[in-house]
Amino acid sequence: MSSTASGAAKPTVTVTLDGTNRSTTLPLLSGSIGPQTVDIRKLYGDLGIFTFDPGYGATASCESKITYIDGDAGVLLYRGYPIEQLAEKSDFIEVAYLLLEGELPNAAQLEAFRKGITNHTMVHEQLRRFFDGFRRDAHPMAILCGVVGALAAFYHDNLDINDARQREIAAYRLIAKVPTIAAWAYKYSIGQPFMYPRNDLSYAENFLYMLNAVPAEPWKANPILSRAMDRILVLHADHEQNASTSTVRLAGSTGANPFACIAAGIAALWGPAHGGANEAVLKMLTEIGKPENIPAFIREVKDKNSHTKLMGFGHRVYKNFDPRAKIMKDTCHEVLGELGIKDEPLLDMAMEMERIALTDDYFISRKLYPNVDFYSGIILKAMGIPTHMFTVLFAVARTTGWVSQWKELIEDPSQRIGRPRQIYSGAVQRDYTSVDRRG
Ligand code: SDX
């Protein structure tokens, strides 16, 4: 223990090198909730040793006030508000304000924010030309990654990320423009004309409009689909220091252009172990084909040599139900019911797979539960969203979380460039030999 100025004991951890009299005392830090954290910043200086944590499963990379997850209790809070309450009572624009600014907006703040986002939904007309360079069958995530990265070319020279107002404008531009680019990536892949955003629609309605409308006929928002889309965006908005958010933070820590940082986040999210899982779940369920094939598939998953994973199951942090999966499952039933879809074989399959997995010791012993991706694809398919657009939708929602985390990083006076170390197990120093002397 060390003591504070007032004499109160401050918790510490002492590390001693076995067989030596060398040790150091490290501060034990506490947040407002969650596990205590050993501050190891002086460990290498005192004892000449690193810590080893591949995948950073037990490492706090930063201090944040945005999102809190209790993986054992299945709790997810955005700025302290439970995801269940926000999904039921709030909407995406209000949640975006909450994540970005830290508090729920009053009526005037909400209206100003909604207007601010709406007024940035259009993109520079020249950006349209970037799409033409892609093959028509390019994956929309490849297009989204490329075109969002290209935004950096339109907002770079006069962008000072140390200026609060310019950070705010960059945040608004990204939250507002990513849905437009995402919808255009889809329209490009099906050869239909791009639909420009409309200022009379909500964020979710506008995204559905740009995805589904055509110039040849009027388009009318479907309140069921708009509400479902809005809720899906809320559920995917942020999730602490996941792989894509950590990518955005690492890129942001170098002072890189925020549009380029978000493009890096999109790239990381695309992987099937992360945001690409929703697309992989649909592919898995379709390949299994019918409920009677599920036991054979489960056997394959349990066979390590198959390298087959039950997509949409498991999580690095949640060792209990992912609270988003529960809400997504309820929303699934609601949307299918309201759309009059009585018989959705994929939903029946998913529910049977969940039932079997949750009674199988392989999954129970490894604390594998459905995650956010397990049911989302079934809703999106019922809403008419094509499978290869599922992760794009995830990126549209997560842009708000990435931008909020990027802003918090830049505004953190203690932030430094991210630079992990390693255990080096390669060749020790040796001298060059000319080719005629090699074996
Ligand atoms: C997201 O981090 C986030 O917050 C991400 C996210 C967000 O909002 O940003 O929540 C979004 O990415 C959700 C996860 C989507 N991915 C998938 O659904 C893909 C399938 N899931 C797995 O690939 C896996 O569960 C991960 C990648 C999600 C987690 O990987 P871990 O942390 O390495 O898994 P683990 O250490 O908990 O695994 C423990 C054991 C291992 O077996 P053993 O070596 O002990 O024998 O469980 C096994 C794993 O092989 N396992 C699975 C499995 N997930 C883990 N076995 C079969 N199927 C699975 N899905």
mmCIF file with all atom_site columns, C-alpha atoms in Angstrom, residues 179-180 182-183 186-187 192 195-198 201-214 219-233 379-380 382-386 389 393 396:
data_model
loop_
_atom_site.group_PDB
_atom_site.id
_atom_site.type_symbol
_atom_site.label_atom_id
_atom_site.label_alt_id
_atom_site.label_comp_id
_atom_site.label_asym_id
_atom_site.label_entity_id
_atom_site.label_seq_id
_atom_site.pdbx_PDB_ins_code
_atom_site.Cartn_x
_atom_site.Cartn_y
_atom_site.Cartn_z
_atom_site.occupancy
_atom_site.B_iso_or_equiv
_atom_site.pdbx_formal_charge
_atom_site.auth_seq_id
_atom_site.auth_comp_id
_atom_site.auth_asym_id
_atom_site.auth_atom_id
_atom_site.pdbx_PDB_model_num
ATOM 1  C CA . PRO A 1 179 ? -24.915 5.893   -44.511 1.00 0.00 ? 179 PRO A CA 1
ATOM 2  C CA . THR A 1 180 ? -24.962 7.715   -47.872 1.00 0.00 ? 180 THR A CA 1
ATOM 3  C CA . ALA A 1 182 ? -22.970 2.649   -47.636 1.00 0.00 ? 182 ALA A CA 1
ATOM 4  C CA . ALA A 1 183 ? -26.269 2.876   -49.530 1.00 0.00 ? 183 ALA A CA 1
ATOM 5  C CA . TYR A 1 186 ? -25.213 -1.253  -52.520 1.00 0.00 ? 186 TYR A CA 1
ATOM 6  C CA . LYS A 1 187 ? -26.815 0.666   -55.385 1.00 0.00 ? 187 LYS A CA 1
ATOM 7  C CA . GLN A 1 192 ? -29.206 1.141   -59.840 1.00 0.00 ? 192 GLN A CA 1
ATOM 8  C CA . MET A 1 195 ? -30.414 8.091   -54.339 1.00 0.00 ? 195 MET A CA 1
ATOM 9  C CA . TYR A 1 196 ? -29.483 11.378  -52.713 1.00 0.00 ? 196 TYR A CA 1
ATOM 10 C CA . PRO A 1 197 ? -30.290 11.774  -49.002 1.00 0.00 ? 197 PRO A CA 1
ATOM 11 C CA . ARG A 1 198 ? -33.536 13.482  -48.012 1.00 0.00 ? 198 ARG A CA 1
ATOM 12 C CA . LEU A 1 201 ? -36.516 11.660  -43.175 1.00 0.00 ? 201 LEU A CA 1
ATOM 13 C CA . SER A 1 202 ? -35.086 10.315  -39.911 1.00 0.00 ? 202 SER A CA 1
ATOM 14 C CA . TYR A 1 203 ? -31.603 8.776   -39.889 1.00 0.00 ? 203 TYR A CA 1
ATOM 15 C CA . ALA A 1 204 ? -32.901 5.197   -40.194 1.00 0.00 ? 204 ALA A CA 1
ATOM 16 C CA . GLU A 1 205 ? -35.616 6.130   -42.731 1.00 0.00 ? 205 GLU A CA 1
ATOM 17 C CA . ASN A 1 206 ? -33.055 8.001   -44.851 1.00 0.00 ? 206 ASN A CA 1
ATOM 18 C CA . PHE A 1 207 ? -30.735 4.978   -44.897 1.00 0.00 ? 207 PHE A CA 1
ATOM 19 C CA . LEU A 1 208 ? -33.620 2.674   -45.942 1.00 0.00 ? 208 LEU A CA 1
ATOM 20 C CA . TYR A 1 209 ? -34.698 5.244   -48.531 1.00 0.00 ? 209 TYR A CA 1
ATOM 21 C CA . MET A 1 210 ? -31.232 5.460   -50.113 1.00 0.00 ? 210 MET A CA 1
ATOM 22 C CA . LEU A 1 211 ? -31.001 1.651   -50.074 1.00 0.00 ? 211 LEU A CA 1
ATOM 23 C CA . ASN A 1 212 ? -34.437 0.866   -51.529 1.00 0.00 ? 212 ASN A CA 1
ATOM 24 C CA . ALA A 1 213 ? -35.893 3.843   -53.421 1.00 0.00 ? 213 ALA A CA 1
ATOM 25 C CA . VAL A 1 214 ? -35.586 4.351   -57.177 1.00 0.00 ? 214 VAL A CA 1
ATOM 26 C CA . TRP A 1 219 ? -41.022 5.773   -51.834 1.00 0.00 ? 219 TRP A CA 1
ATOM 27 C CA . LYS A 1 220 ? -42.893 5.554   -48.541 1.00 0.00 ? 220 LYS A CA 1
ATOM 28 C CA . ALA A 1 221 ? -41.236 4.742   -45.215 1.00 0.00 ? 221 ALA A CA 1
ATOM 29 C CA . ASN A 1 222 ? -42.488 1.564   -43.546 1.00 0.00 ? 222 ASN A CA 1
ATOM 30 C CA . PRO A 1 223 ? -42.692 2.409   -39.818 1.00 0.00 ? 223 PRO A CA 1
ATOM 31 C CA . ILE A 1 224 ? -42.040 -1.205  -38.801 1.00 0.00 ? 224 ILE A CA 1
ATOM 32 C CA . LEU A 1 225 ? -38.858 -1.444  -40.851 1.00 0.00 ? 225 LEU A CA 1
ATOM 33 C CA . SER A 1 226 ? -37.725 2.063   -39.864 1.00 0.00 ? 226 SER A CA 1
ATOM 34 C CA . ARG A 1 227 ? -38.189 1.302   -36.155 1.00 0.00 ? 227 ARG A CA 1
ATOM 35 C CA . ALA A 1 228 ? -36.389 -2.045  -36.524 1.00 0.00 ? 228 ALA A CA 1
ATOM 36 C CA . MET A 1 229 ? -33.521 -0.431  -38.430 1.00 0.00 ? 229 MET A CA 1
ATOM 37 C CA . ASP A 1 230 ? -33.234 2.325   -35.829 1.00 0.00 ? 230 ASP A CA 1
ATOM 38 C CA . ARG A 1 231 ? -33.088 -0.235  -33.014 1.00 0.00 ? 231 ARG A CA 1
ATOM 39 C CA . ILE A 1 232 ? -30.466 -2.324  -34.845 1.00 0.00 ? 232 ILE A CA 1
ATOM 40 C CA . LEU A 1 233 ? -28.355 0.823   -35.268 1.00 0.00 ? 233 LEU A CA 1
ATOM 41 C CA . ILE A 1 379 ? -34.028 -9.667  -39.214 1.00 0.00 ? 379 ILE A CA 1
ATOM 42 C CA . LEU A 1 380 ? -32.034 -7.950  -41.931 1.00 0.00 ? 380 LEU A CA 1
ATOM 43 C CA . ALA A 1 382 ? -36.604 -10.304 -43.494 1.00 0.00 ? 382 ALA A CA 1
ATOM 44 C CA . MET A 1 383 ? -36.225 -6.556  -44.067 1.00 0.00 ? 383 MET A CA 1
ATOM 45 C CA . GLY A 1 384 ? -34.920 -7.235  -47.564 1.00 0.00 ? 384 GLY A CA 1
ATOM 46 C CA . ILE A 1 385 ? -31.315 -6.265  -46.821 1.00 0.00 ? 385 ILE A CA 1
ATOM 47 C CA . PRO A 1 386 ? -28.961 -8.466  -48.904 1.00 0.00 ? 386 PRO A CA 1
ATOM 48 C CA . MET A 1 389 ? -24.729 -5.613  -46.789 1.00 0.00 ? 389 MET A CA 1
ATOM 49 C CA . LEU A 1 393 ? -24.950 -1.832  -41.742 1.00 0.00 ? 393 LEU A CA 1
ATOM 50 C CA . VAL A 1 396 ? -22.919 2.492   -40.369 1.00 0.00 ? 396 VAL A CA 1
#
